[in-house]
Amino acid sequence: MLLTNKISLLRQALDEANSYEEWKEIALELDRVSGLDLWKLDNASEHYNHDLIRDRLMQLRQLMRQKDHRQLMRALREGLYHDIGNIGNPLLYTHAHVGTKRLIEDYVDQVCLALNYLCDTEIDFLTTEQKHRFFEDTYHSYGQPALMLSGGATLGLFHVGVCKALHERNLLPKVISGSSAGSLVTGMLGTHNDEELVKMYDGEGFYHHAWTWKKMREGLLGQGFAEQKQLEHFVRNNIGEYTFEEAFAKTGRHINVTVSPVQAHKARLMNELTSPYLLVWSAALASCAVPVLFPAVTLTAKNYQGEYHPYMPAKQWVDGSVRSDLPRQRLARLFNVNYFIASQVNPHIVPFMQTDKERLEKGKIVSWPKKVARAQLQMVGMGVFDFMRERTQIETIRQLMDHGYGIIGQRYYGDVTIVAKYTWRHYACMLQNPTDDMLRWFRIQGERITWPKISMIQTHARIGQTLDQCIQKLIKQQQKIEEQRCANVIHLQTTKRHTAQIG
């Protein structure tokens, strides 16, 4: 009875934590008193190949003891990928509150130790340049993470808390995408450096006034029920006047904004590679243009003289979440992404999201009819919306049908999925102008739903971060070598001139 009460009190304290450090301390105690620490020590699990991971761990340890540099490098190059043995399986992170199987954590530790060892040790058969090439190739092969921020109107303020929680743990990916409301947060991340982001999380300089409603008659005539000029003012004030190219130059973040053409074609992913001269605020404005609520947007670019002009003036664009809320495939192709963190806050999606256990566990046979019915309903719904959008002549209705088709047909999960938790109070805020109090309220909730995912994200991220750190160290070493070489050349030339003068 006492144990049950203690666990209940710890769970309550966990829900009310105000920092990750406080949350983690409570969570570790909860794992201890619940006996979940014993689960971490038991290597066996049906959810990953523990024999493979154990063998890889022993191999790396042995090669390091023997200082067999050639074989160690080969072992890392041949077997280093982010989900080896299925160690990224979300089910491995649903048992304990902090961490996973000790074997997985030991393996990741050993890989990082081996990489740092190779980076810091002088190896007789490797020049600094060759070592640098080894780490570059390994990093390219391994890939990098991406954060995808969904749409959700004012509920997109949840994303601020998600980003803050990741940023504080050095886990905010360099590749970030956003659709609709998520595009605003993405734009802000891409146009504010780290020091500015800290202030942004607290709402400093945040422009609040996003919504102004039009007359009902204008909305019914297809001109949108909300004032687009006010939304544009809101977006430009919070993002600034940067092109995607300029934003990347400032922050080094690969920000991506999804926009959908009014015509029934594939959505476009705007970034410094695909549209370097496009203004970020313009893409975010189009991505926020929810059909019916706002009219379609003509995008704006900047020429080499700094003058603004229409981007693809024959096309108009709307809400990016219509057809590609979470653009996994295009991010993977463009930026070599190996896993995805999805922050999902869409109010019409969140109530239907499944937990990792519901999605991924095999389950009993009695659960199969429910899963089959779910898949069939999706297919029927897509068919109905597709039929109606192709045959209706009324543009407003066609856009709604197109929106419905896109919503049903998408995949809303990442390798790590952070899902908002809603009450009726949240829905009441959905189309309100944000306030400072509202921002703080959403932010802390976004942080709290992210903290339980930190262990999983860290396991994914540590090897990639170690590779990146090693590359930066080697670049500095190469620069020092080059500077020393130049100094030696100058010294030699000076000596020769001096000798000639004496002669």
Coordinates of C-alpha atoms in Angstrom, one line a residue, residues 302-479:
K302 CA 14.4 38.8 -53.5
N303 CA 16.7 39.5 -56.5
Y304 CA 20.4 40.2 -56.3
Q305 CA 19.7 43.9 -55.9
G306 CA 17.5 43.3 -52.8
E307 CA 14.3 44.1 -54.7
Y308 CA 11.2 42.0 -54.1
H309 CA 9.4 40.3 -57.0
P310 CA 6.8 37.5 -57.4
Y311 CA 8.1 33.9 -57.3
M312 CA 6.5 31.7 -60.0
P313 CA 3.8 34.4 -60.5
A314 CA 1.5 32.0 -62.4
K315 CA 1.1 29.8 -59.4
Q316 CA -0.7 30.3 -56.1
W317 CA -0.1 28.3 -52.9
V318 CA -1.9 27.2 -49.7
D319 CA -1.5 25.4 -46.4
G320 CA 1.5 23.0 -46.5
S321 CA -0.2 20.4 -44.3
V322 CA -2.9 19.8 -47.0
R323 CA -0.7 17.3 -48.7
S324 CA 2.5 17.0 -46.8
D325 CA 2.3 17.8 -43.1
L326 CA 5.5 15.8 -42.4
P327 CA 7.7 15.5 -45.6
R328 CA 9.9 12.6 -44.7
Q329 CA 10.9 11.3 -48.1
R330 CA 12.0 14.7 -49.5
L331 CA 14.0 15.6 -46.4
A332 CA 15.7 12.2 -46.5
R333 CA 16.7 12.8 -50.2
L334 CA 17.9 16.4 -49.8
F335 CA 19.7 16.2 -46.4
N336 CA 20.6 12.6 -45.9
V337 CA 18.3 12.3 -42.9
N338 CA 18.4 9.0 -41.0
Y339 CA 15.6 9.4 -38.5
F340 CA 12.7 11.8 -37.9
I341 CA 11.4 13.5 -34.8
A342 CA 7.8 14.5 -35.4
S343 CA 6.0 17.1 -33.2
Q344 CA 2.3 16.5 -34.0
V345 CA -0.2 19.1 -32.7
N346 CA -2.8 19.2 -35.5
P347 CA -6.2 19.4 -33.7
H348 CA -8.0 17.1 -36.2
I349 CA -5.2 14.5 -36.1
V350 CA -4.1 14.3 -32.4
P351 CA -7.4 12.7 -31.1
F352 CA -6.8 9.8 -33.6
M353 CA -3.1 9.3 -32.9
Q354 CA -2.1 5.9 -31.5
T355 CA 0.6 5.3 -28.9
D356 CA 3.8 3.4 -29.9
K357 CA 2.4 0.3 -28.2
E358 CA -0.9 0.5 -30.0
R359 CA 0.9 0.9 -33.4
L360 CA 3.8 -1.4 -33.1
E361 CA 3.0 -4.3 -30.8
K362 CA 1.8 -7.4 -32.5
G363 CA -1.2 -7.6 -30.3
K364 CA -3.7 -10.4 -29.9
I365 CA -5.8 -11.8 -32.7
V366 CA -8.9 -10.2 -31.3
S367 CA -7.3 -6.8 -32.1
W368 CA -6.9 -7.6 -35.8
P369 CA -10.4 -6.7 -36.9
K370 CA -10.0 -3.2 -35.5
K371 CA -6.7 -2.7 -37.4
V372 CA -8.3 -4.0 -40.6
A373 CA -11.3 -1.8 -40.2
R374 CA -9.0 1.3 -39.6
A375 CA -7.1 0.6 -42.8
Q376 CA -10.3 0.0 -44.8
L377 CA -11.9 3.2 -43.5
Q378 CA -8.8 5.2 -44.6
M379 CA -9.0 3.7 -48.1
V380 CA -12.8 4.4 -48.4
G381 CA -12.4 7.9 -47.1
M382 CA -9.6 8.7 -49.6
G383 CA -11.8 7.3 -52.4
V384 CA -14.8 9.4 -51.4
F385 CA -12.8 12.6 -51.2
D386 CA -11.0 11.9 -54.4
F387 CA -14.3 11.3 -56.2
M388 CA -15.9 14.5 -55.0
R389 CA -12.9 16.8 -55.5
E390 CA -12.6 15.7 -59.2
R391 CA -16.3 16.3 -59.9
T392 CA -17.3 19.4 -58.0
Q393 CA -17.3 22.7 -59.9
I394 CA -17.4 24.9 -56.8
E395 CA -13.9 26.0 -55.9
T396 CA -14.4 26.3 -52.1
I397 CA -15.9 22.8 -51.9
R398 CA -13.2 21.4 -54.2
Q399 CA -10.5 22.8 -51.9
L400 CA -12.2 21.3 -48.8
M401 CA -12.4 17.9 -50.5
D402 CA -8.8 18.1 -51.5
H403 CA -7.8 19.1 -48.0
G404 CA -9.8 16.1 -46.7
Y405 CA -8.1 13.7 -49.1
G406 CA -4.6 15.0 -48.1
I407 CA -5.4 14.7 -44.4
I408 CA -6.5 11.1 -44.6
G409 CA -3.8 9.9 -46.9
Q410 CA -0.7 11.1 -45.0
R411 CA 1.6 9.5 -42.5
Y412 CA 1.7 11.5 -39.2
Y413 CA 4.3 9.6 -37.3
G414 CA 8.1 9.9 -37.1
D415 CA 10.7 7.5 -35.7
V416 CA 10.1 9.5 -32.5
T417 CA 6.7 11.1 -32.3
I418 CA 5.8 13.8 -29.8
V419 CA 2.1 14.2 -29.5
A420 CA 0.2 17.1 -27.8
K421 CA -2.4 16.3 -25.1
Y422 CA -5.6 18.3 -25.6
T423 CA -8.5 19.4 -23.4
W424 CA -11.4 21.6 -24.5
R425 CA -9.4 24.6 -23.2
H426 CA -6.8 24.0 -25.8
Y427 CA -9.4 23.9 -28.6
A428 CA -10.8 27.1 -27.4
C429 CA -7.4 28.7 -28.0
M430 CA -7.1 27.4 -31.5
L431 CA -8.0 30.6 -33.4
Q432 CA -7.2 33.1 -30.7
N433 CA -4.4 35.7 -30.8
P434 CA -1.6 34.4 -28.6
T435 CA -0.7 36.2 -25.4
D436 CA 2.4 36.1 -23.2
D437 CA 0.5 33.9 -20.7
M438 CA -0.7 31.6 -23.4
L439 CA 2.8 31.2 -24.9
R440 CA 4.2 30.3 -21.5
W441 CA 1.3 27.9 -20.8
F442 CA 1.7 26.1 -24.2
R443 CA 5.5 26.1 -23.8
I444 CA 5.7 24.3 -20.5
Q445 CA 3.2 21.7 -21.8
G446 CA 5.4 21.2 -24.9
E447 CA 8.4 20.7 -22.7
R448 CA 6.6 18.1 -20.6
I449 CA 5.5 16.0 -23.5
T450 CA 9.1 16.1 -24.9
W451 CA 11.0 15.1 -21.7
P452 CA 9.9 11.4 -21.8
K453 CA 11.3 11.2 -25.4
I454 CA 14.7 12.7 -24.5
S455 CA 16.3 9.3 -23.8
M456 CA 15.2 7.9 -27.1
I457 CA 16.4 11.0 -29.0
Q458 CA 19.7 11.0 -27.2
T459 CA 20.4 7.4 -28.1
H460 CA 19.7 8.2 -31.8
A461 CA 21.7 11.5 -31.7
R462 CA 24.9 10.7 -29.7
I463 CA 26.8 8.9 -32.5
G464 CA 26.0 11.5 -35.1
Q465 CA 27.0 14.3 -32.7
T466 CA 30.3 12.5 -31.9
L467 CA 31.1 12.2 -35.6
D468 CA 30.4 15.9 -36.1
Q469 CA 32.5 16.9 -33.2
C470 CA 35.4 14.8 -34.5
I471 CA 35.1 16.4 -37.9
Q472 CA 35.3 19.9 -36.4
K473 CA 38.4 18.9 -34.4
L474 CA 40.1 17.5 -37.5
I475 CA 39.2 20.6 -39.5
K476 CA 40.9 22.8 -36.8
Q477 CA 44.0 20.5 -36.9
Q478 CA 44.2 20.8 -40.7
Q479 CA 43.9 24.6 -40.4

